[in-house]
Amino acid sequence: AQTVTQSQPEMSVQEAETVTLSCTYDTSESDYYLFWYKQPPSRQMILVIRQEAYKQQNATENRFSVNFQKAAKSFSLKISDSQLGDAAMYFCASGGTSYGKLTFGQGTILTVHP
Amino acid sequence: DAGVTQSPTHLIKTRGQQVTLRCSPKSGHDTVSWYQQALGQGPQFIFQYYEEEERQRGNFPDRFSGHQFPNYSSELNVNALLLGDSALYLCASTRLAGPRYNEQFFGPGTRLTVL
């Protein structure tokens, strides 16, 4: 079984500053993937970043990076140089390698102030 | 390159009725998963289809059923609708082979309201 917990229901950041969203997970899978998805008010779920659990190096995608702590089962998302378009609900998710099922956290609403 | 498409966008039904939602996967994808997202919550996995077979199922009753067609498109059927079935239904597609094989791409969703 997999569980994903996001302990921050809401976060806010000033434009151009940095914010970190937290996520912890638990899984019985020996190999798995972790994801951050963004869901703006338009509802379309968009993949932000992906981390393979077997890789020690933290994934980065432009302004987005993760801090993956496997032993602590922690997977936080850092957004640098925040932009107004980053405002959305962010979901942390985990998935095994055998099937495509994703387990999502409850989400964190990110507000970006100009 | 067309992404994942879903129809209809919105749907209003009454309790006890039946509904069918449709999904076309992203080009090149062969696997479709369905999720239910209640307002303000994270998506919950319903089931996944590959090669026209249900591969995995979440904790949903048998009122929820699905189908995958030879062209990889999929339907989600919900019978005997309950008020609690009101939610955003998301379809996601992926390809179970090749690089980034389990990266799921989501459609815009179908908003179902049960009155």
mmCIF file of N, CA, C and O in Angstrom, chain B residues 41-103:
data_model
loop_
_atom_site.group_PDB
_atom_site.id
_atom_site.type_symbol
_atom_site.label_atom_id
_atom_site.label_comp_id
_atom_site.label_asym_id
_atom_site.label_seq_id
_atom_site.Cartn_x
_atom_site.Cartn_y
_atom_site.Cartn_z
ATOM 1 N N GLN B 41 -9.834 17.795 -2.985
ATOM 2 C CA GLN B 41 -9.094 16.583 -2.609
ATOM 3 C C GLN B 41 -8.142 16.167 -3.720
ATOM 4 O O GLN B 41 -8.226 16.651 -4.850
ATOM 5 N N GLY B 42 -7.268 15.221 -3.390
ATOM 6 C CA GLY B 42 -6.412 14.646 -4.407
ATOM 7 C C GLY B 42 -7.159 13.566 -5.179
ATOM 8 O O GLY B 42 -8.109 12.977 -4.672
ATOM 9 N N PRO B 43 -6.756 13.302 -6.397
ATOM 10 C CA PRO B 43 -7.405 12.240 -7.186
ATOM 11 C C PRO B 43 -7.254 10.873 -6.529
ATOM 12 O O PRO B 43 -6.217 10.575 -5.928
ATOM 13 N N GLN B 44 -8.309 10.065 -6.676
ATOM 14 C CA GLN B 44 -8.301 8.687 -6.179
ATOM 15 C C GLN B 44 -8.373 7.739 -7.376
ATOM 16 O O GLN B 44 -9.233 7.899 -8.250
ATOM 17 N N PHE B 45 -7.508 6.742 -7.396
ATOM 18 C CA PHE B 45 -7.414 5.794 -8.500
ATOM 19 C C PHE B 45 -8.638 4.896 -8.544
ATOM 20 O O PHE B 45 -9.010 4.284 -7.532
ATOM 21 N N ILE B 46 -9.262 4.820 -9.724
ATOM 22 C CA ILE B 46 -10.429 3.943 -9.899
ATOM 23 C C ILE B 46 -9.983 2.617 -10.498
ATOM 24 O O ILE B 46 -10.166 1.549 -9.907
ATOM 25 N N PHE B 47 -9.443 2.658 -11.721
ATOM 26 C CA PHE B 47 -8.891 1.464 -12.358
ATOM 27 C C PHE B 47 -8.036 1.853 -13.547
ATOM 28 O O PHE B 47 -7.986 3.022 -13.957
ATOM 29 N N GLN B 48 -7.349 0.833 -14.071
ATOM 30 C CA GLN B 48 -6.453 1.034 -15.199
ATOM 31 C C GLN B 48 -6.719 -0.042 -16.254
ATOM 32 O O GLN B 48 -6.933 -1.211 -15.912
ATOM 33 N N TYR B 49 -6.656 0.362 -17.519
ATOM 34 C CA TYR B 49 -6.871 -0.565 -18.630
ATOM 35 C C TYR B 49 -5.650 -0.617 -19.530
ATOM 36 O O TYR B 49 -5.050 0.411 -19.879
ATOM 37 N N TYR B 50 -5.322 -1.846 -19.898
ATOM 38 C CA TYR B 50 -4.218 -2.090 -20.846
ATOM 39 C C TYR B 50 -4.599 -3.298 -21.679
ATOM 40 O O TYR B 50 -5.079 -4.301 -21.137
ATOM 41 N N GLU B 51 -4.411 -3.222 -22.973
ATOM 42 C CA GLU B 51 -4.767 -4.307 -23.893
ATOM 43 C C GLU B 51 -6.208 -4.773 -23.656
ATOM 44 O O GLU B 51 -6.499 -5.975 -23.604
ATOM 45 N N GLU B 52 -7.075 -3.792 -23.450
ATOM 46 C CA GLU B 52 -8.519 -4.014 -23.317
ATOM 47 C C GLU B 52 -8.898 -4.802 -22.065
ATOM 48 O O GLU B 52 -10.033 -5.269 -21.948
ATOM 49 N N GLU B 53 -7.957 -4.917 -21.140
ATOM 50 C CA GLU B 53 -8.225 -5.626 -19.891
ATOM 51 C C GLU B 53 -8.021 -4.686 -18.699
ATOM 52 O O GLU B 53 -7.134 -3.831 -18.726
ATOM 53 N N GLU B 54 -8.803 -4.885 -17.660
ATOM 54 C CA GLU B 54 -8.606 -4.139 -16.424
ATOM 55 C C GLU B 54 -7.409 -4.746 -15.692
ATOM 56 O O GLU B 54 -7.434 -5.906 -15.277
ATOM 57 N N ARG B 55 -6.351 -3.947 -15.521
ATOM 58 C CA ARG B 55 -5.111 -4.448 -14.922
ATOM 59 C C ARG B 55 -5.089 -4.281 -13.404
ATOM 60 O O ARG B 55 -4.526 -5.097 -12.696
ATOM 61 N N GLN B 56 -5.641 -3.192 -12.958
ATOM 62 C CA GLN B 56 -5.575 -2.888 -11.532
ATOM 63 C C GLN B 56 -6.797 -2.066 -11.173
ATOM 64 O O GLN B 56 -7.293 -1.286 -12.008
ATOM 65 N N ARG B 57 -7.268 -2.232 -9.944
ATOM 66 C CA ARG B 57 -8.475 -1.545 -9.525
ATOM 67 C C ARG B 57 -8.276 -0.956 -8.145
ATOM 68 O O ARG B 57 -7.668 -1.586 -7.265
ATOM 69 N N GLY B 58 -8.790 0.230 -7.961
ATOM 70 C CA GLY B 58 -8.760 0.857 -6.653
ATOM 71 C C GLY B 58 -9.971 0.439 -5.827
ATOM 72 O O GLY B 58 -10.724 -0.461 -6.203
ATOM 73 N N ASN B 59 -10.162 1.113 -4.719
ATOM 74 C CA ASN B 59 -11.224 0.753 -3.784
ATOM 75 C C ASN B 59 -12.549 1.406 -4.189
ATOM 76 O O ASN B 59 -13.061 2.288 -3.500
ATOM 77 N N PHE B 60 -13.098 0.979 -5.281
ATOM 78 C CA PHE B 60 -14.373 1.493 -5.791
ATOM 79 C C PHE B 60 -15.325 0.329 -6.001
ATOM 80 O O PHE B 60 -14.908 -0.757 -6.397
ATOM 81 N N PRO B 61 -16.622 0.564 -5.772
ATOM 82 C CA PRO B 61 -17.595 -0.531 -5.909
ATOM 83 C C PRO B 61 -17.790 -0.939 -7.365
ATOM 84 O O PRO B 61 -17.366 -0.244 -8.300
ATOM 85 N N ASP B 62 -18.480 -2.062 -7.534
ATOM 86 C CA ASP B 62 -18.712 -2.604 -8.869
ATOM 87 C C ASP B 62 -19.608 -1.718 -9.721
ATOM 88 O O ASP B 62 -19.729 -1.952 -10.936
ATOM 89 N N ARG B 63 -20.222 -0.724 -9.104
ATOM 90 C CA ARG B 63 -21.019 0.225 -9.909
ATOM 91 C C ARG B 63 -20.126 0.969 -10.913
ATOM 92 O O ARG B 63 -20.622 1.498 -11.909
ATOM 93 N N PHE B 64 -18.855 0.992 -10.620
ATOM 94 C CA PHE B 64 -17.893 1.627 -11.512
ATOM 95 C C PHE B 64 -17.300 0.538 -12.411
ATOM 96 O O PHE B 64 -16.705 -0.432 -11.922
ATOM 97 N N SER B 65 -17.474 0.705 -13.696
ATOM 98 C CA SER B 65 -16.922 -0.266 -14.635
ATOM 99 C C SER B 65 -16.329 0.490 -15.820
ATOM 100 O O SER B 65 -16.602 1.675 -16.013
ATOM 101 N N GLY B 66 -15.526 -0.235 -16.589
ATOM 102 C CA GLY B 66 -14.873 0.446 -17.696
ATOM 103 C C GLY B 66 -14.694 -0.464 -18.882
ATOM 104 O O GLY B 66 -15.040 -1.653 -18.864
ATOM 105 N N HIS B 67 -14.118 0.147 -19.884
ATOM 106 C CA HIS B 67 -13.855 -0.602 -21.110
ATOM 107 C C HIS B 67 -12.743 0.099 -21.857
ATOM 108 O O HIS B 67 -12.634 1.338 -21.792
ATOM 109 N N GLN B 68 -11.924 -0.681 -22.538
ATOM 110 C CA GLN B 68 -10.929 -0.097 -23.437
ATOM 111 C C GLN B 68 -11.126 -0.693 -24.819
ATOM 112 O O GLN B 68 -11.322 -1.906 -24.965
ATOM 113 N N PHE B 69 -11.061 0.120 -25.809
ATOM 114 C CA PHE B 69 -11.280 -0.282 -27.196
ATOM 115 C C PHE B 69 -9.946 -0.554 -27.893
ATOM 116 O O PHE B 69 -8.897 -0.151 -27.402
ATOM 117 N N PRO B 70 -10.017 -1.237 -29.048
ATOM 118 C CA PRO B 70 -8.762 -1.554 -29.771
ATOM 119 C C PRO B 70 -7.924 -0.327 -30.115
ATOM 120 O O PRO B 70 -6.705 -0.443 -30.283
ATOM 121 N N ASN B 71 -8.546 0.837 -30.250
ATOM 122 C CA ASN B 71 -7.763 2.049 -30.543
ATOM 123 C C ASN B 71 -7.247 2.712 -29.260
ATOM 124 O O ASN B 71 -6.768 3.842 -29.312
ATOM 125 N N TYR B 72 -7.350 2.019 -28.135
ATOM 126 C CA TYR B 72 -6.852 2.437 -26.820
ATOM 127 C C TYR B 72 -7.747 3.440 -26.113
ATOM 128 O O TYR B 72 -7.497 3.729 -24.934
ATOM 129 N N SER B 73 -8.763 3.955 -26.765
ATOM 130 C CA SER B 73 -9.671 4.842 -26.060
ATOM 131 C C SER B 73 -10.425 4.056 -24.990
ATOM 132 O O SER B 73 -10.443 2.817 -25.010
ATOM 133 N N SER B 74 -11.047 4.778 -24.084
ATOM 134 C CA SER B 74 -11.646 4.098 -22.928
ATOM 135 C C SER B 74 -12.935 4.781 -22.510
ATOM 136 O O SER B 74 -13.166 5.967 -22.800
ATOM 137 N N GLU B 75 -13.786 4.021 -21.858
ATOM 138 C CA GLU B 75 -15.004 4.530 -21.256
ATOM 139 C C GLU B 75 -15.032 4.169 -19.775
ATOM 140 O O GLU B 75 -14.550 3.106 -19.380
ATOM 141 N N LEU B 76 -15.624 5.070 -19.008
ATOM 142 C CA LEU B 76 -15.919 4.810 -17.602
ATOM 143 C C LEU B 76 -17.427 4.865 -17.460
ATOM 144 O O LEU B 76 -18.063 5.835 -17.863
ATOM 145 N N ASN B 77 -17.995 3.804 -16.913
ATOM 146 C CA ASN B 77 -19.431 3.734 -16.677
ATOM 147 C C ASN B 77 -19.705 3.705 -15.179
ATOM 148 O O ASN B 77 -19.023 2.986 -14.432
ATOM 149 N N VAL B 78 -20.678 4.473 -14.766
ATOM 150 C CA VAL B 78 -21.098 4.452 -13.368
ATOM 151 C C VAL B 78 -22.605 4.217 -13.345
ATOM 152 O O VAL B 78 -23.369 4.987 -13.946
ATOM 153 N N ASN B 79 -23.007 3.162 -12.680
ATOM 154 C CA ASN B 79 -24.423 2.825 -12.558
ATOM 155 C C ASN B 79 -24.987 3.280 -11.217
ATOM 156 O O ASN B 79 -24.239 3.502 -10.260
ATOM 157 N N ALA B 80 -26.311 3.396 -11.162
ATOM 158 C CA ALA B 80 -27.010 3.706 -9.907
ATOM 159 C C ALA B 80 -26.330 4.866 -9.187
ATOM 160 O O ALA B 80 -25.889 4.740 -8.036
ATOM 161 N N LEU B 81 -26.248 5.993 -9.852
ATOM 162 C CA LEU B 81 -25.526 7.142 -9.331
ATOM 163 C C LEU B 81 -26.007 7.570 -7.943
ATOM 164 O O LEU B 81 -27.213 7.579 -7.656
ATOM 165 N N LEU B 82 -25.028 7.919 -7.116
ATOM 166 C CA LEU B 82 -25.283 8.455 -5.776
ATOM 167 C C LEU B 82 -24.817 9.907 -5.734
ATOM 168 O O LEU B 82 -23.972 10.326 -6.542
ATOM 169 N N LEU B 83 -25.349 10.651 -4.768
ATOM 170 C CA LEU B 83 -24.918 12.037 -4.628
ATOM 171 C C LEU B 83 -23.403 12.129 -4.462
ATOM 172 O O LEU B 83 -22.749 13.044 -4.969
ATOM 173 N N GLY B 84 -22.826 11.159 -3.755
ATOM 174 C CA GLY B 84 -21.391 11.138 -3.479
ATOM 175 C C GLY B 84 -20.519 10.877 -4.696
ATOM 176 O O GLY B 84 -19.293 10.972 -4.601
ATOM 177 N N ASP B 85 -21.163 10.531 -5.815
ATOM 178 C CA ASP B 85 -20.393 10.321 -7.045
ATOM 179 C C ASP B 85 -20.074 11.642 -7.733
ATOM 180 O O ASP B 85 -19.326 11.661 -8.718
ATOM 181 N N SER B 86 -20.640 12.723 -7.241
ATOM 182 C CA SER B 86 -20.338 14.038 -7.809
ATOM 183 C C SER B 86 -18.858 14.337 -7.613
ATOM 184 O O SER B 86 -18.351 14.331 -6.484
ATOM 185 N N ALA B 87 -18.164 14.592 -8.714
ATOM 186 C CA ALA B 87 -16.711 14.777 -8.655
ATOM 187 C C ALA B 87 -16.201 15.135 -10.041
ATOM 188 O O ALA B 87 -16.948 15.122 -11.027
ATOM 189 N N LEU B 88 -14.914 15.417 -10.084
ATOM 190 C CA LEU B 88 -14.201 15.573 -11.350
ATOM 191 C C LEU B 88 -13.578 14.221 -11.679
ATOM 192 O O LEU B 88 -12.871 13.643 -10.856
ATOM 193 N N TYR B 89 -13.863 13.711 -12.860
ATOM 194 C CA TYR B 89 -13.316 12.420 -13.265
ATOM 195 C C TYR B 89 -12.198 12.672 -14.272
ATOM 196 O O TYR B 89 -12.419 13.240 -15.345
ATOM 197 N N LEU B 90 -11.028 12.211 -13.898
ATOM 198 C CA LEU B 90 -9.832 12.438 -14.706
ATOM 199 C C LEU B 90 -9.399 11.148 -15.380
ATOM 200 O O LEU B 90 -9.398 10.076 -14.770
ATOM 201 N N CYS B 91 -9.016 11.288 -16.616
ATOM 202 C CA CYS B 91 -8.438 10.187 -17.370
ATOM 203 C C CYS B 91 -6.958 10.497 -17.554
ATOM 204 O O CYS B 91 -6.581 11.656 -17.795
ATOM 205 N N ALA B 92 -6.130 9.483 -17.430
ATOM 206 C CA ALA B 92 -4.689 9.658 -17.637
ATOM 207 C C ALA B 92 -4.187 8.552 -18.538
ATOM 208 O O ALA B 92 -4.629 7.400 -18.428
ATOM 209 N N SER B 93 -3.270 8.875 -19.423
ATOM 210 C CA SER B 93 -2.722 7.848 -20.295
ATOM 211 C C SER B 93 -1.212 7.781 -20.135
ATOM 212 O O SER B 93 -0.556 8.742 -19.750
ATOM 213 N N THR B 94 -0.687 6.609 -20.457
ATOM 214 C CA THR B 94 0.748 6.400 -20.406
ATOM 215 C C THR B 94 1.113 5.269 -21.358
ATOM 216 O O THR B 94 0.238 4.628 -21.934
ATOM 217 N N ARG B 95 2.405 5.051 -21.497
ATOM 218 C CA ARG B 95 2.883 3.964 -22.333
ATOM 219 C C ARG B 95 3.710 3.057 -21.448
ATOM 220 O O ARG B 95 4.635 3.522 -20.774
ATOM 221 N N LEU B 96 3.381 1.774 -21.429
ATOM 222 C CA LEU B 96 4.019 0.878 -20.477
ATOM 223 C C LEU B 96 5.345 0.323 -20.964
ATOM 224 O O LEU B 96 5.850 -0.659 -20.419
ATOM 225 N N ALA B 97 5.945 0.946 -21.962
ATOM 226 C CA ALA B 97 7.268 0.523 -22.420
ATOM 227 C C ALA B 97 8.006 1.742 -22.922
ATOM 228 O O ALA B 97 7.399 2.755 -23.269
ATOM 229 N N GLY B 98 9.314 1.661 -22.970
ATOM 230 C CA GLY B 98 10.091 2.774 -23.462
ATOM 231 C C GLY B 98 10.460 3.748 -22.363
ATOM 232 O O GLY B 98 10.065 3.588 -21.210
ATOM 233 N N PRO B 99 11.193 4.790 -22.725
ATOM 234 C CA PRO B 99 11.631 5.761 -21.714
ATOM 235 C C PRO B 99 10.445 6.499 -21.097
ATOM 236 O O PRO B 99 9.435 6.702 -21.740
ATOM 237 N N ARG B 100 10.603 6.853 -19.822
ATOM 238 C CA ARG B 100 9.563 7.576 -19.082
ATOM 239 C C ARG B 100 8.240 6.825 -19.194
ATOM 240 O O ARG B 100 7.178 7.419 -19.391
ATOM 241 N N TYR B 101 8.312 5.517 -19.040
ATOM 242 C CA TYR B 101 7.191 4.666 -19.420
ATOM 243 C C TYR B 101 5.986 4.834 -18.525
ATOM 244 O O TYR B 101 4.879 4.561 -18.930
ATOM 245 N N ASN B 102 6.167 5.259 -17.294
ATOM 246 C CA ASN B 102 4.979 5.364 -16.447
ATOM 247 C C ASN B 102 4.626 6.808 -16.146
ATOM 248 O O ASN B 102 3.920 7.086 -15.189
ATOM 249 N N GLU B 103 5.085 7.711 -16.975
ATOM 250 C CA GLU B 103 4.740 9.123 -16.817
ATOM 251 C C GLU B 103 3.330 9.315 -17.345
ATOM 252 O O GLU B 103 3.074 9.081 -18.523
#
